[in-house]
Amino acid sequence: MLRRDDMFYIIIVLLTTFFFYLAINLKFSVNENKKYLIVVFVALTVLIPSIVAGGRDLSIGTDTRGYLLADYNISNNVSSIKDAIDLSNEELGFISLVYFVSHIFENIHVVMFVIEFIIMCFVVKYALSADNKDEAHTIILFYMFLCFANSMCIMRQHISLAILLFSTRMFENKKYLHCGLLFILAYLFHSSAVCFLLIYLLLFISEKNSFSVMKRKYFIICIVLSLVILNLSFFLDILINVIHILPSRYNLYISSSWFYSSSGNSIITLRFILNALFIIIFW
């Protein structure tokens, strides 16, 4: 039986996707007189999840009680952005966002609202730039059903990923400068954005090759990545401690007991393989 909290989030997800469905149907219709309604429905699509995320209790989300609360307290006890950056363990973009929002509004719930608002803006912008309404609606469905709840926990990653997602539109339209600037912005929120360079590589390969050639190359890449995932701790150690692409604090991840446990490895490996097979089959 569903709990009351579960029902609440299901209603929020359905309501948000419904308003976006109305917006995207109007966008692809020929009626030019209803553009104001598109703006209203898009605004509701962005605002509803943002208000829910902003109004949530501080006990919701592991990272809410962790680095968000820590950065908020740091921001309220220093007099300059430089001091906040020096004291925080998080990336420049995130601590800067928390510092400025908390100094303007002095309320952690406004900070949480702004975080989700940024995520939703980039996700919705990405969906609105889709070639057809089915693709656009699928993007919002995917985010709301599979990512929205997690965005209230791993906030930095979701800001970064939302920006990177939109950057792919710039890449596809050959606006490489815009894409590069968005990539840098995403990196400022979470340094794991460097892993997204592989996506740009896949997009570049797909532009230069036919479907059959692309599928073969993609299959090879998936096999290589499967091997990387199976030896993830080894490669992370190289990225962190040898070539220093990732910050040293990521050693906390590879030194945890769960990371080396059979359950941790099985979940990581199985999830990647399933995702890879899905994309290969339906590419």
XYZ file of N, CA and C in Angstrom:
849
model
N 0.836 -1.195 0.000
C 0.000 0.000 0.000
C 0.876 1.252 0.000
N 0.547 2.223 -0.831
C 1.338 3.438 -0.945
C 1.155 4.315 0.291
N 2.277 4.888 0.754
C 2.212 5.826 1.863
C 1.702 7.176 1.378
N 1.311 8.027 2.311
C 0.807 9.346 1.955
C 1.874 10.173 1.251
N 3.135 10.058 1.707
C 4.238 10.787 1.072
C 4.436 10.343 -0.374
N 4.330 9.022 -0.593
C 4.484 8.497 -1.954
C 3.382 9.031 -2.865
N 2.174 9.044 -2.367
C 1.048 9.554 -3.147
C 1.241 11.026 -3.492
N 1.785 11.779 -2.536
C 2.018 13.200 -2.765
C 2.987 13.408 -3.928
N 4.100 12.669 -3.928
C 5.094 12.837 -4.992
C 4.573 12.329 -6.337
N 3.776 11.276 -6.304
C 3.178 10.790 -7.549
C 2.260 11.846 -8.153
N 1.483 12.511 -7.293
C 0.591 13.578 -7.765
C 1.398 14.736 -8.348
N 2.496 15.095 -7.684
C 3.353 16.184 -8.179
C 3.947 15.820 -9.535
N 4.406 14.579 -9.670
C 4.979 14.121 -10.936
C 3.942 14.157 -12.049
N 2.760 13.634 -11.778
C 1.697 13.598 -12.785
C 1.226 15.005 -13.150
N 1.120 15.864 -12.161
C 0.675 17.229 -12.407
C 1.684 17.983 -13.261
N 2.959 17.817 -12.950
C 4.018 18.497 -13.709
C 4.052 18.022 -15.152
N 3.998 16.716 -15.339
C 4.036 16.178 -16.703
C 2.777 16.552 -17.483
N 1.656 16.685 -16.789
C 0.411 17.095 -17.451
C 0.524 18.523 -17.981
N 1.041 19.431 -17.165
C 1.190 20.815 -17.610
C 2.187 20.919 -18.774
N 3.251 20.094 -18.724
C 4.197 20.129 -19.844
C 3.560 19.537 -21.095
N 2.737 18.515 -20.911
C 2.009 17.925 -22.051
C 1.155 18.988 -22.732
N 0.467 19.806 -21.947
C -0.344 20.889 -22.517
C 0.536 21.903 -23.246
N 1.666 22.230 -22.635
C 2.566 23.221 -23.232
C 3.139 22.731 -24.556
N 3.585 21.484 -24.589
C 4.252 20.981 -25.785
C 3.258 20.735 -26.912
N 2.031 20.384 -26.562
C 1.012 20.231 -27.602
C 0.661 21.567 -28.238
N 0.593 22.614 -27.433
C 0.340 23.950 -27.968
C 1.523 24.432 -28.811
N 2.747 24.087 -28.384
C 3.940 24.519 -29.111
C 3.971 23.950 -30.519
N 3.551 22.706 -30.670
C 3.585 22.063 -31.986
C 2.272 22.222 -32.754
N 1.333 22.967 -32.193
C 0.101 23.253 -32.920
C 0.296 24.484 -33.799
N -0.661 24.754 -34.639
C -0.541 25.881 -35.571
C -1.191 27.147 -35.019
N -1.740 27.071 -33.820
C -2.432 28.210 -33.228
C -1.423 29.171 -32.596
N -1.200 30.293 -33.254
C -0.225 31.268 -32.779
C -0.792 32.155 -31.674
N -2.107 32.124 -31.484
C -2.734 33.026 -30.514
C -2.665 32.508 -29.084
N -2.120 31.314 -28.891
C -2.097 30.724 -27.557
C -0.682 30.616 -26.994
N 0.225 31.474 -27.487
C 1.601 31.427 -27.005
C 1.691 31.769 -25.527
N 0.807 32.655 -25.058
C 0.832 33.028 -23.641
C 0.510 31.827 -22.764
N -0.335 30.919 -23.276
C -0.659 29.707 -22.519
C 0.553 28.784 -22.414
N 1.367 28.754 -23.480
C 2.601 27.956 -23.439
C 3.492 28.449 -22.312
N 3.627 29.774 -22.214
C 4.453 30.371 -21.155
C 3.917 29.990 -19.782
N 2.606 30.050 -19.612
C 1.983 29.712 -18.329
C 2.229 28.245 -17.980
N 2.009 27.337 -18.944
C 2.172 25.906 -18.670
C 3.638 25.534 -18.437
N 4.540 26.161 -19.182
C 5.973 25.911 -18.971
C 6.386 26.415 -17.592
N 5.888 27.585 -17.218
C 6.192 28.140 -15.894
C 5.722 27.201 -14.788
N 4.530 26.636 -14.941
C 4.013 25.691 -13.949
C 4.850 24.412 -13.911
N 5.321 23.972 -15.080
C 6.175 22.787 -15.152
C 7.460 22.984 -14.358
N 8.005 24.189 -14.423
C 9.243 24.490 -13.709
C 8.982 24.764 -12.233
N 7.933 25.502 -11.949
C 7.706 25.986 -10.586
C 7.186 24.919 -9.623
N 6.329 24.023 -10.094
C 5.741 23.034 -9.183
C 6.812 22.162 -8.512
N 7.709 21.513 -9.274
C 8.762 20.725 -8.613
C 9.701 21.593 -7.775
N 9.955 22.819 -8.234
C 10.867 23.715 -7.512
C 10.293 24.103 -6.153
N 9.000 24.390 -6.113
C 8.346 24.748 -4.849
C 8.338 23.556 -3.893
N 8.072 22.367 -4.424
C 8.079 21.155 -3.591
C 9.478 20.912 -3.032
N 10.482 21.013 -3.889
C 11.866 20.797 -3.443
C 12.290 21.851 -2.432
N 11.868 23.088 -2.671
C 12.246 24.163 -1.771
C 11.556 24.083 -0.419
N 10.338 23.569 -0.390
C 9.578 23.512 0.852
C 9.762 22.237 1.644
N 10.584 21.321 1.158
C 10.743 20.039 1.841
C 11.447 20.207 3.197
N 11.235 19.239 4.038
C 11.903 19.213 5.332
C 13.391 18.942 5.140
N 14.211 19.467 6.025
C 15.664 19.300 5.891
C 16.109 17.858 6.099
N 15.213 17.008 6.588
C 15.556 15.594 6.769
C 15.451 14.806 5.463
N 14.875 15.424 4.429
C 14.699 14.749 3.143
C 15.917 15.002 2.270
N 16.643 13.932 1.976
C 17.841 14.042 1.149
C 19.097 13.965 1.989
N 19.912 12.939 1.759
C 21.144 12.767 2.529
C 22.051 13.987 2.417
N 22.209 14.500 1.206
C 23.101 15.635 0.995
C 22.501 16.955 1.491
N 21.187 16.971 1.710
C 20.562 18.159 2.307
C 21.104 18.351 3.713
N 21.165 17.259 4.463
C 21.698 17.316 5.825
C 23.212 17.362 5.829
N 23.816 17.061 4.681
C 25.271 17.038 4.593
C 25.833 18.344 4.101
N 26.247 18.358 2.829
C 26.979 19.536 2.357
C 26.110 20.782 2.159
N 24.806 20.627 1.862
C 23.985 21.823 1.680
C 23.862 22.606 2.982
N 23.528 21.917 4.062
C 23.400 22.582 5.353
C 24.746 23.144 5.803
N 25.817 22.400 5.543
C 27.154 22.869 5.911
C 27.523 24.131 5.138
N 27.281 24.131 3.826
C 27.603 25.305 3.011
C 26.717 26.496 3.360
N 25.465 26.221 3.721
C 24.562 27.300 4.126
C 25.058 27.954 5.420
N 25.493 27.136 6.360
C 26.017 27.673 7.623
C 27.315 28.428 7.405
N 28.153 27.907 6.528
C 29.393 28.613 6.194
C 29.086 29.977 5.588
N 28.160 29.990 4.633
C 27.814 31.228 3.931
C 27.268 32.294 4.873
N 26.546 31.866 5.905
C 25.945 32.819 6.841
C 26.907 33.276 7.924
N 28.098 32.691 7.965
C 29.063 33.049 9.001
C 30.347 33.637 8.458
N 30.357 33.987 7.194
C 31.528 34.638 6.598
C 31.085 35.942 5.949
N 32.032 36.823 5.730
C 31.713 38.138 5.178
C 32.037 38.276 3.703
N 32.701 37.267 3.121
C 33.067 37.358 1.704
C 32.949 36.012 1.027
N 32.741 36.054 -0.277
C 32.640 34.827 -1.069
C 33.949 34.055 -1.039
N 35.064 34.757 -0.951
C 36.376 34.094 -0.906
C 36.500 33.224 0.341
N 36.032 33.749 1.493
C 36.086 32.968 2.725
C 35.201 31.727 2.623
N 34.030 31.869 1.998
C 33.125 30.734 1.832
C 33.765 29.657 0.964
N 34.406 30.073 -0.119
C 35.071 29.121 -1.017
C 36.198 28.401 -0.309
N 36.955 29.143 0.509
C 38.094 28.549 1.232
C 37.641 27.524 2.263
N 36.489 27.768 2.892
C 36.021 26.883 3.961
C 35.211 25.695 3.448
N 34.611 25.830 2.272
C 33.754 24.773 1.741
C 34.559 23.670 1.064
N 34.021 22.458 1.100
C 34.634 21.329 0.390
C 34.014 21.116 -0.981
N 33.020 21.937 -1.338
C 32.306 21.729 -2.595
C 32.881 22.589 -3.713
N 32.411 22.307 -4.932
C 32.916 23.016 -6.106
C 32.551 24.501 -6.060
N 33.319 25.286 -6.807
C 33.177 26.741 -6.823
C 31.761 27.187 -7.167
N 31.154 26.562 -8.175
C 29.835 26.971 -8.615
C 28.778 26.779 -7.539
N 28.838 25.647 -6.854
C 27.803 25.342 -5.868
C 27.903 26.239 -4.648
N 29.078 26.373 -4.074
C 29.225 27.211 -2.883
C 28.939 28.669 -3.214
N 29.271 29.104 -4.425
C 28.970 30.482 -4.830
C 27.460 30.696 -4.906
N 26.744 29.709 -5.468
C 25.288 29.796 -5.554
C 24.668 29.865 -4.167
N 25.096 28.973 -3.276
C 24.562 28.956 -1.914
C 24.874 30.260 -1.201
N 26.075 30.769 -1.377
C 26.496 32.012 -0.702
C 25.615 33.185 -1.120
N 25.455 33.399 -2.421
C 24.721 34.565 -2.888
C 23.224 34.471 -2.567
N 22.639 33.286 -2.756
C 21.210 33.137 -2.472
C 20.935 33.284 -0.980
N 21.780 32.682 -0.146
C 21.563 32.763 1.303
C 21.786 34.175 1.824
N 22.669 34.935 1.204
C 22.897 36.311 1.639
C 21.771 37.234 1.192
N 21.116 36.903 0.090
C 20.003 37.736 -0.390
C 18.725 37.433 0.377
N 18.439 36.144 0.580
C 17.144 35.754 1.153
C 17.234 35.241 2.591
N 18.419 34.794 3.017
C 18.639 34.324 4.389
C 17.670 33.207 4.777
N 17.454 32.294 3.838
C 16.524 31.186 4.093
C 16.990 29.975 3.291
N 17.251 28.871 3.983
C 17.765 27.683 3.300
C 16.738 27.083 2.346
N 15.458 27.294 2.616
C 14.421 26.756 1.731
C 14.411 27.486 0.390
N 14.763 28.755 0.405
C 14.891 29.493 -0.854
C 16.079 28.939 -1.646
N 17.151 28.590 -0.948
C 18.317 27.988 -1.607
C 17.912 26.683 -2.290
N 17.151 25.848 -1.603
C 16.713 24.570 -2.172
C 15.768 24.798 -3.350
N 14.926 25.821 -3.242
C 14.042 26.172 -4.354
C 14.864 26.575 -5.580
N 15.862 27.423 -5.398
C 16.677 27.907 -6.507
C 17.438 26.762 -7.169
N 17.933 25.825 -6.364
C 18.666 24.672 -6.912
C 17.780 23.874 -7.857
N 16.571 23.531 -7.405
C 15.669 22.762 -8.261
C 15.179 23.593 -9.440
N 15.002 24.887 -9.228
C 14.579 25.786 -10.302
C 15.602 25.788 -11.439
N 16.878 25.836 -11.104
C 17.944 25.807 -12.114
C 17.900 24.490 -12.872
N 17.773 23.380 -12.134
C 17.719 22.059 -12.764
C 16.545 21.979 -13.741
N 15.369 22.383 -13.267
C 14.163 22.295 -14.092
C 14.257 23.193 -15.321
N 14.851 24.365 -15.178
C 14.981 25.275 -16.323
C 15.784 24.636 -17.447
N 16.895 24.010 -17.112
C 17.722 23.381 -18.139
C 17.064 22.131 -18.719
N 16.420 21.333 -17.870
C 15.747 20.122 -18.356
C 14.593 20.492 -19.283
N 13.776 21.460 -18.871
C 12.630 21.879 -19.683
C 13.083 22.546 -20.973
N 14.138 23.358 -20.887
C 14.684 23.983 -22.099
C 15.167 22.922 -23.083
N 15.806 21.898 -22.565
C 16.258 20.782 -23.402
C 15.065 20.081 -24.047
N 14.022 19.838 -23.264
C 12.831 19.152 -23.784
C 12.118 19.998 -24.835
N 12.037 21.298 -24.616
C 11.353 22.189 -25.553
C 12.065 22.277 -26.902
N 13.363 21.975 -26.907
C 14.120 22.036 -28.157
C 14.077 20.722 -28.933
N 13.265 19.766 -28.456
C 13.139 18.468 -29.138
C 12.483 18.646 -30.508
N 12.716 17.673 -31.376
C 12.201 17.744 -32.753
C 10.704 17.469 -32.831
N 10.171 16.752 -31.876
C 8.740 16.449 -31.902
C 8.215 16.363 -30.478
N 6.897 16.404 -30.350
C 6.294 16.469 -29.021
C 6.433 15.165 -28.242
N 6.496 14.033 -28.937
C 6.658 12.758 -28.235
C 8.018 12.694 -27.539
N 9.060 13.122 -28.260
C 10.401 13.147 -27.672
C 10.435 14.100 -26.480
N 9.835 15.276 -26.646
C 9.838 16.286 -25.588
C 9.141 15.773 -24.332
N 7.974 15.175 -24.529
C 7.214 14.688 -23.380
C 7.922 13.533 -22.698
N 8.598 12.692 -23.460
C 9.336 11.569 -22.890
C 10.458 12.056 -21.987
N 11.123 13.133 -22.385
C 12.216 13.695 -21.587
C 11.714 14.112 -20.208
N 10.588 14.834 -20.169
C 10.036 15.276 -18.886
C 9.531 14.095 -18.068
N 8.893 13.136 -18.724
C 8.443 11.933 -18.019
C 9.626 11.216 -17.368
N 10.701 11.072 -18.134
C 11.894 10.386 -17.641
C 12.460 11.118 -16.426
N 12.593 12.441 -16.539
C 13.176 13.191 -15.428
C 12.284 13.127 -14.187
N 11.000 13.377 -14.345
C 10.113 13.456 -13.195
C 9.957 12.112 -12.492
N 9.856 11.025 -13.265
C 9.628 9.721 -12.656
C 10.912 9.099 -12.101
N 12.060 9.374 -12.737
C 13.293 8.688 -12.352
C 14.336 9.573 -11.675
N 14.261 10.878 -11.859
C 15.340 11.747 -11.384
C 14.905 12.797 -10.362
N 13.646 13.196 -10.374
C 13.216 14.304 -9.526
C 13.487 14.037 -8.047
N 13.126 12.856 -7.556
C 13.343 12.546 -6.139
C 14.829 12.591 -5.790
N 15.675 12.046 -6.673
C 17.114 12.048 -6.423
C 17.712 13.446 -6.463
N 17.075 14.349 -7.235
C 17.605 15.708 -7.347
C 17.542 16.454 -6.023
N 16.733 15.976 -5.082
C 16.660 16.598 -3.761
C 17.717 16.035 -2.825
N 18.489 15.084 -3.320
C 19.595 14.531 -2.542
C 20.924 14.916 -3.192
N 21.216 14.338 -4.341
C 22.478 14.638 -5.021
C 22.284 15.873 -5.913
N 22.256 17.023 -5.256
C 21.886 18.273 -5.922
C 22.953 18.773 -6.880
N 24.208 18.732 -6.465
C 25.292 19.230 -7.326
C 25.341 18.452 -8.632
N 25.238 17.136 -8.533
C 25.284 16.299 -9.725
C 24.134 16.610 -10.674
N 22.956 16.860 -10.119
C 21.791 17.104 -10.969
C 21.861 18.471 -11.650
N 22.391 19.469 -10.972
C 22.608 20.763 -11.630
C 23.575 20.577 -12.789
N 24.679 19.891 -12.513
C 25.698 19.668 -13.532
C 25.134 18.887 -14.715
N 24.390 17.812 -14.432
C 23.869 16.965 -15.500
C 22.809 17.693 -16.327
N 21.985 18.511 -15.682
C 20.970 19.272 -16.416
C 21.622 20.245 -17.397
N 22.700 20.886 -16.951
C 23.436 21.810 -17.829
C 24.071 21.047 -18.980
N 24.677 19.903 -18.675
C 25.320 19.087 -19.706
C 24.302 18.574 -20.713
N 23.136 18.211 -20.222
C 22.068 17.731 -21.101
C 21.725 18.793 -22.136
N 21.539 20.014 -21.678
C 21.217 21.095 -22.603
C 22.389 21.402 -23.530
N 23.611 21.196 -23.049
C 24.789 21.475 -23.885
C 24.839 20.575 -25.117
N 24.201 19.401 -25.043
C 24.205 18.510 -26.208
C 23.439 19.123 -27.378
N 22.429 19.954 -27.070
C 21.704 20.653 -28.137
C 22.640 21.627 -28.848
N 23.484 22.300 -28.062
C 24.450 23.223 -28.650
C 25.451 22.462 -29.517
N 25.850 21.288 -29.036
C 26.803 20.465 -29.796
C 26.174 20.007 -31.103
N 24.943 19.550 -31.035
C 24.244 19.067 -32.229
C 24.044 20.180 -33.252
N 23.869 21.415 -32.770
C 23.682 22.564 -33.660
C 24.998 23.223 -34.047
N 26.119 22.539 -33.675
C 27.467 23.014 -34.008
C 27.794 24.372 -33.380
N 27.173 24.651 -32.271
C 27.512 25.848 -31.488
C 28.510 25.441 -30.418
N 29.729 25.156 -30.865
C 30.716 24.540 -29.987
C 31.194 25.470 -28.874
N 31.223 26.766 -29.121
C 31.626 27.708 -28.085
C 30.604 27.705 -26.948
N 29.315 27.755 -27.313
C 28.266 27.693 -26.301
C 28.341 26.379 -25.523
N 28.571 25.295 -26.262
C 28.677 23.978 -25.634
C 29.839 23.951 -24.645
N 30.973 24.504 -25.059
C 32.152 24.537 -24.189
C 31.911 25.351 -22.926
N 31.245 26.486 -23.061
C 30.952 27.328 -21.896
C 29.996 26.623 -20.940
N 29.017 25.927 -21.500
C 28.088 25.166 -20.655
C 28.803 24.018 -19.951
N 29.740 23.381 -20.641
C 30.521 22.306 -20.025
C 31.328 22.838 -18.838
N 31.955 23.987 -19.010
C 32.726 24.599 -17.923
C 31.812 24.929 -16.747
N 30.641 25.487 -17.058
C 29.676 25.813 -16.003
C 29.264 24.552 -15.244
N 28.995 23.468 -15.975
C 28.618 22.206 -15.330
C 29.748 21.688 -14.444
N 30.983 21.806 -14.921
C 32.152 21.350 -14.150
C 32.285 22.126 -12.844
N 31.882 23.395 -12.860
C 31.972 24.216 -11.655
C 30.986 23.770 -10.574
N 29.990 22.985 -10.974
C 29.037 22.457 -9.996
C 29.375 21.033 -9.580
N 29.984 20.274 -10.470
C 30.426 18.929 -10.089
C 31.524 18.483 -11.046
N 32.684 18.156 -10.471
C 33.857 17.845 -11.298
C 33.711 16.560 -12.097
N 32.751 15.698 -11.733
C 32.535 14.471 -12.505
C 31.988 14.762 -13.895
N 31.729 16.031 -14.202
C 31.275 16.421 -15.541
C 32.264 16.011 -16.617
N 33.514 15.789 -16.234
C 34.527 15.384 -17.217
C 34.138 14.067 -17.888
N 33.376 13.228 -17.176
C 32.946 11.950 -17.751
C 32.017 12.163 -18.942
N 31.395 13.335 -19.011
C 30.458 13.618 -20.090
C 31.164 13.853 -21.419
N 32.467 14.008 -21.383
C 33.225 14.173 -22.628
C 33.001 12.977 -23.550
N 32.742 11.815 -22.958
C 32.464 10.622 -23.759
C 31.193 10.808 -24.586
N 30.198 11.487 -24.024
C 28.946 11.732 -24.749
C 29.208 12.623 -25.961
N 30.033 13.639 -25.769
C 30.383 14.500 -26.906
C 31.092 13.685 -27.987
N 31.945 12.750 -27.548
C 32.646 11.890 -28.500
C 31.656 11.050 -29.290
N 30.661 10.483 -28.604
C 29.642 9.681 -29.280
C 28.848 10.524 -30.271
N 28.516 11.739 -29.889
C 27.781 12.633 -30.789
C 28.620 12.980 -32.009
N 29.911 13.186 -31.798
C 30.820 13.503 -32.907
C 30.934 12.322 -33.860
N 31.066 11.121 -33.305
C 31.163 9.919 -34.134
C 29.887 9.706 -34.935
N 28.743 9.943 -34.288
C 27.465 9.731 -34.965
C 27.271 10.688 -36.128
N 27.854 11.892 -36.034
C 27.739 12.864 -37.121
C 28.587 12.460 -38.325
N 29.673 11.746 -38.072
C 30.637 11.434 -39.129
C 30.413 10.081 -39.782
N 29.501 9.279 -39.226
C 29.354 7.911 -39.718
C 27.901 7.574 -40.008
N 27.721 6.540 -40.814
C 26.387 6.030 -41.082
C 25.865 5.297 -39.853
N 24.600 4.951 -39.889
C 23.974 4.280 -38.756
C 24.678 2.969 -38.411
N 24.946 2.136 -39.389
C 25.542 0.817 -39.127
C 26.950 0.939 -38.562
N 27.735 1.879 -39.124
C 29.099 2.082 -38.625
C 29.062 2.604 -37.201
N 28.167 3.542 -36.956
C 28.028 4.124 -35.620
C 27.655 3.065 -34.597
N 26.746 2.171 -34.973
C 26.293 1.153 -34.031
C 27.432 0.213 -33.654
N 28.275 -0.151 -34.625
C 29.423 -1.012 -34.326
C 30.395 -0.317 -33.387
N 30.681 0.965 -33.672
C 31.618 1.700 -32.822
C 31.050 1.892 -31.419
N 29.751 2.138 -31.368
C 29.119 2.318 -30.071
C 29.174 1.036 -29.260
N 28.985 -0.109 -29.938
C 29.063 -1.395 -29.253
C 30.452 -1.601 -28.655
N 31.493 -1.245 -29.419
C 32.875 -1.383 -28.931
C 33.096 -0.495 -27.711
N 32.579 0.729 -27.777
C 32.722 1.659 -26.654
C 32.046 1.101 -25.412
N 30.862 0.503 -25.585
C 30.135 -0.078 -24.457
C 30.902 -1.234 -23.837
N 31.544 -2.033 -24.680
C 32.353 -3.149 -24.164
C 33.515 -2.618 -23.345
N 34.189 -1.598 -23.869
C 35.317 -0.995 -23.153
C 34.849 -0.404 -21.824
N 33.720 0.297 -21.857
C 33.196 0.895 -20.635
C 32.782 -0.166 -19.625
N 32.275 -1.287 -20.106
C 31.922 -2.383 -19.202
C 33.153 -2.859 -18.444
N 34.264 -2.967 -19.157
C 35.521 -3.371 -18.513
C 35.984 -2.325 -17.515
N 35.785 -1.051 -17.865
C 36.148 0.025 -16.947
C 35.304 -0.044 -15.678
N 33.984 -0.249 -15.850
C 33.091 -0.321 -14.696
C 33.463 -1.490 -13.791
N 33.823 -2.617 -14.396
C 34.207 -3.793 -13.608
C 35.468 -3.536 -12.789
N 36.305 -2.591 -13.238
C 37.530 -2.243 -12.518
C 37.504 -0.762 -12.129
N 36.335 -0.318 -11.675
C 36.110 1.102 -11.461
C 37.047 1.699 -10.421
N 37.278 0.982 -9.334
C 38.126 1.529 -8.276
C 39.546 1.789 -8.789
N 40.043 0.897 -9.663
C 41.390 1.058 -10.233
C 41.478 2.323 -11.082
N 40.470 2.533 -11.955
C 40.498 3.692 -12.839
C 40.240 4.991 -12.068
N 39.365 4.937 -11.061
C 39.137 6.125 -10.236
C 40.400 6.526 -9.491
N 41.133 5.532 -9.021
C 42.390 5.801 -8.326
C 43.371 6.533 -9.249
N 43.406 6.135 -10.530
C 44.286 6.806 -11.494
C 43.822 8.250 -11.719
N 42.491 8.439 -11.904
C 41.946 9.783 -12.155
C 42.160 10.714 -10.967
N 42.124 10.148 -9.752
C 42.240 10.976 -8.547
C 43.686 11.201 -8.143
N 44.462 10.125 -8.105
C 45.783 10.199 -7.475
C 46.964 10.209 -8.435
N 46.717 9.900 -9.720
C 47.834 9.866 -10.681
C 47.802 11.072 -11.613
N 46.684 11.223 -12.346
C 46.615 12.358 -13.283
C 45.810 13.530 -12.728
N 45.216 13.337 -11.540
C 44.593 14.433 -10.773
C 43.496 15.180 -11.530
N 42.671 14.448 -12.266
C 41.525 15.066 -12.916
C 40.398 15.292 -11.899
N 40.216 14.326 -11.002
C 39.196 14.435 -9.959
C 39.837 14.849 -8.640
N 39.132 15.640 -7.817
C 39.677 16.086 -6.524
C 39.976 14.912 -5.595
N 40.910 15.113 -4.684
C 41.336 14.048 -3.777
C 40.221 13.590 -2.846
N 39.221 14.453 -2.604
C 38.141 14.049 -1.704
C 37.316 12.881 -2.241
N 37.444 12.597 -3.563
C 36.738 11.455 -4.135
C 37.328 10.132 -3.657
N 38.465 10.183 -2.974
C 39.009 8.972 -2.363
C 38.051 8.386 -1.334
N 37.171 9.231 -0.793
C 36.183 8.757 0.174
C 35.263 7.717 -0.438
N 34.986 7.885 -1.745
C 34.093 6.943 -2.419
C 34.745 5.581 -2.599
N 35.976 5.580 -3.088
C 36.622 4.298 -3.402
C 37.183 3.629 -2.160
N 37.228 4.344 -1.034
C 37.713 3.725 0.194
C 36.583 3.193 1.061
N 35.335 3.434 0.637
C 34.201 2.975 1.440
C 34.044 1.461 1.312
N 33.549 0.852 2.375
C 33.386 -0.603 2.385
C 32.326 -1.045 1.383
N 31.281 -0.208 1.169
C 30.218 -0.587 0.239
C 30.752 -0.688 -1.186
N 31.686 0.222 -1.539
C 32.203 0.254 -2.902
C 32.862 -1.071 -3.273
N 33.534 -1.697 -2.310
C 34.245 -2.952 -2.591
C 33.405 -4.185 -2.283
N 32.207 -3.967 -1.761
C 31.361 -5.115 -1.440
C 30.790 -5.731 -2.705
N 30.368 -6.977 -2.594
C 29.801 -7.668 -3.759
C 28.513 -6.995 -4.201
N 27.720 -6.492 -3.243
C 26.466 -5.832 -3.608
C 26.726 -4.541 -4.346
N 27.717 -3.773 -3.890
C 28.042 -2.522 -4.566
C 28.513 -2.748 -5.989
N 29.432 -3.679 -6.174
C 29.934 -3.976 -7.519
C 28.846 -4.543 -8.415
N 27.993 -5.386 -7.858
C 26.934 -5.996 -8.659
C 25.944 -4.945 -9.147
N 25.561 -4.033 -8.260
C 24.597 -2.995 -8.631
C 25.173 -2.080 -9.698
N 26.414 -1.632 -9.506
C 27.049 -0.729 -10.464
C 27.180 -1.408 -11.826
N 27.686 -2.639 -11.824
C 27.914 -3.357 -13.077
C 26.607 -3.677 -13.787
N 25.644 -4.207 -13.032
C 24.366 -4.593 -13.628
C 23.645 -3.389 -14.216
N 23.645 -2.277 -13.489
C 22.953 -1.085 -13.976
C 23.582 -0.586 -15.266
N 24.916 -0.579 -15.326
C 25.568 -0.107 -16.543
C 25.274 -1.030 -17.724
N 25.381 -2.343 -17.503
C 25.158 -3.296 -18.592
C 23.727 -3.193 -19.125
N 22.752 -3.080 -18.218
C 21.361 -2.947 -18.646
C 21.142 -1.667 -19.458
N 21.730 -0.577 -18.993
C 21.606 0.677 -19.731
C 22.252 0.563 -21.114
N 23.424 -0.048 -21.157
C 24.136 -0.193 -22.426
C 23.355 -1.061 -23.406
N 22.804 -2.175 -22.914
C 22.033 -3.057 -23.778
C 20.773 -2.349 -24.300
N 20.129 -1.586 -23.438
C 18.925 -0.866 -23.852
C 19.237 0.100 -24.998
N 20.328 0.836 -24.840
C 20.679 1.828 -25.868
C 21.095 1.136 -27.161
N 21.847 0.028 -27.035
C 22.287 -0.691 -28.247
C 21.084 -1.254 -29.010
N 20.123 -1.802 -28.271
C 18.967 -2.420 -28.913
C 18.065 -1.378 -29.582
N 17.858 -0.250 -28.888
C 16.887 0.730 -29.371
C 17.538 1.951 -30.022
N 18.832 1.884 -30.296
C 19.540 3.019 -30.908
C 18.937 3.401 -32.245
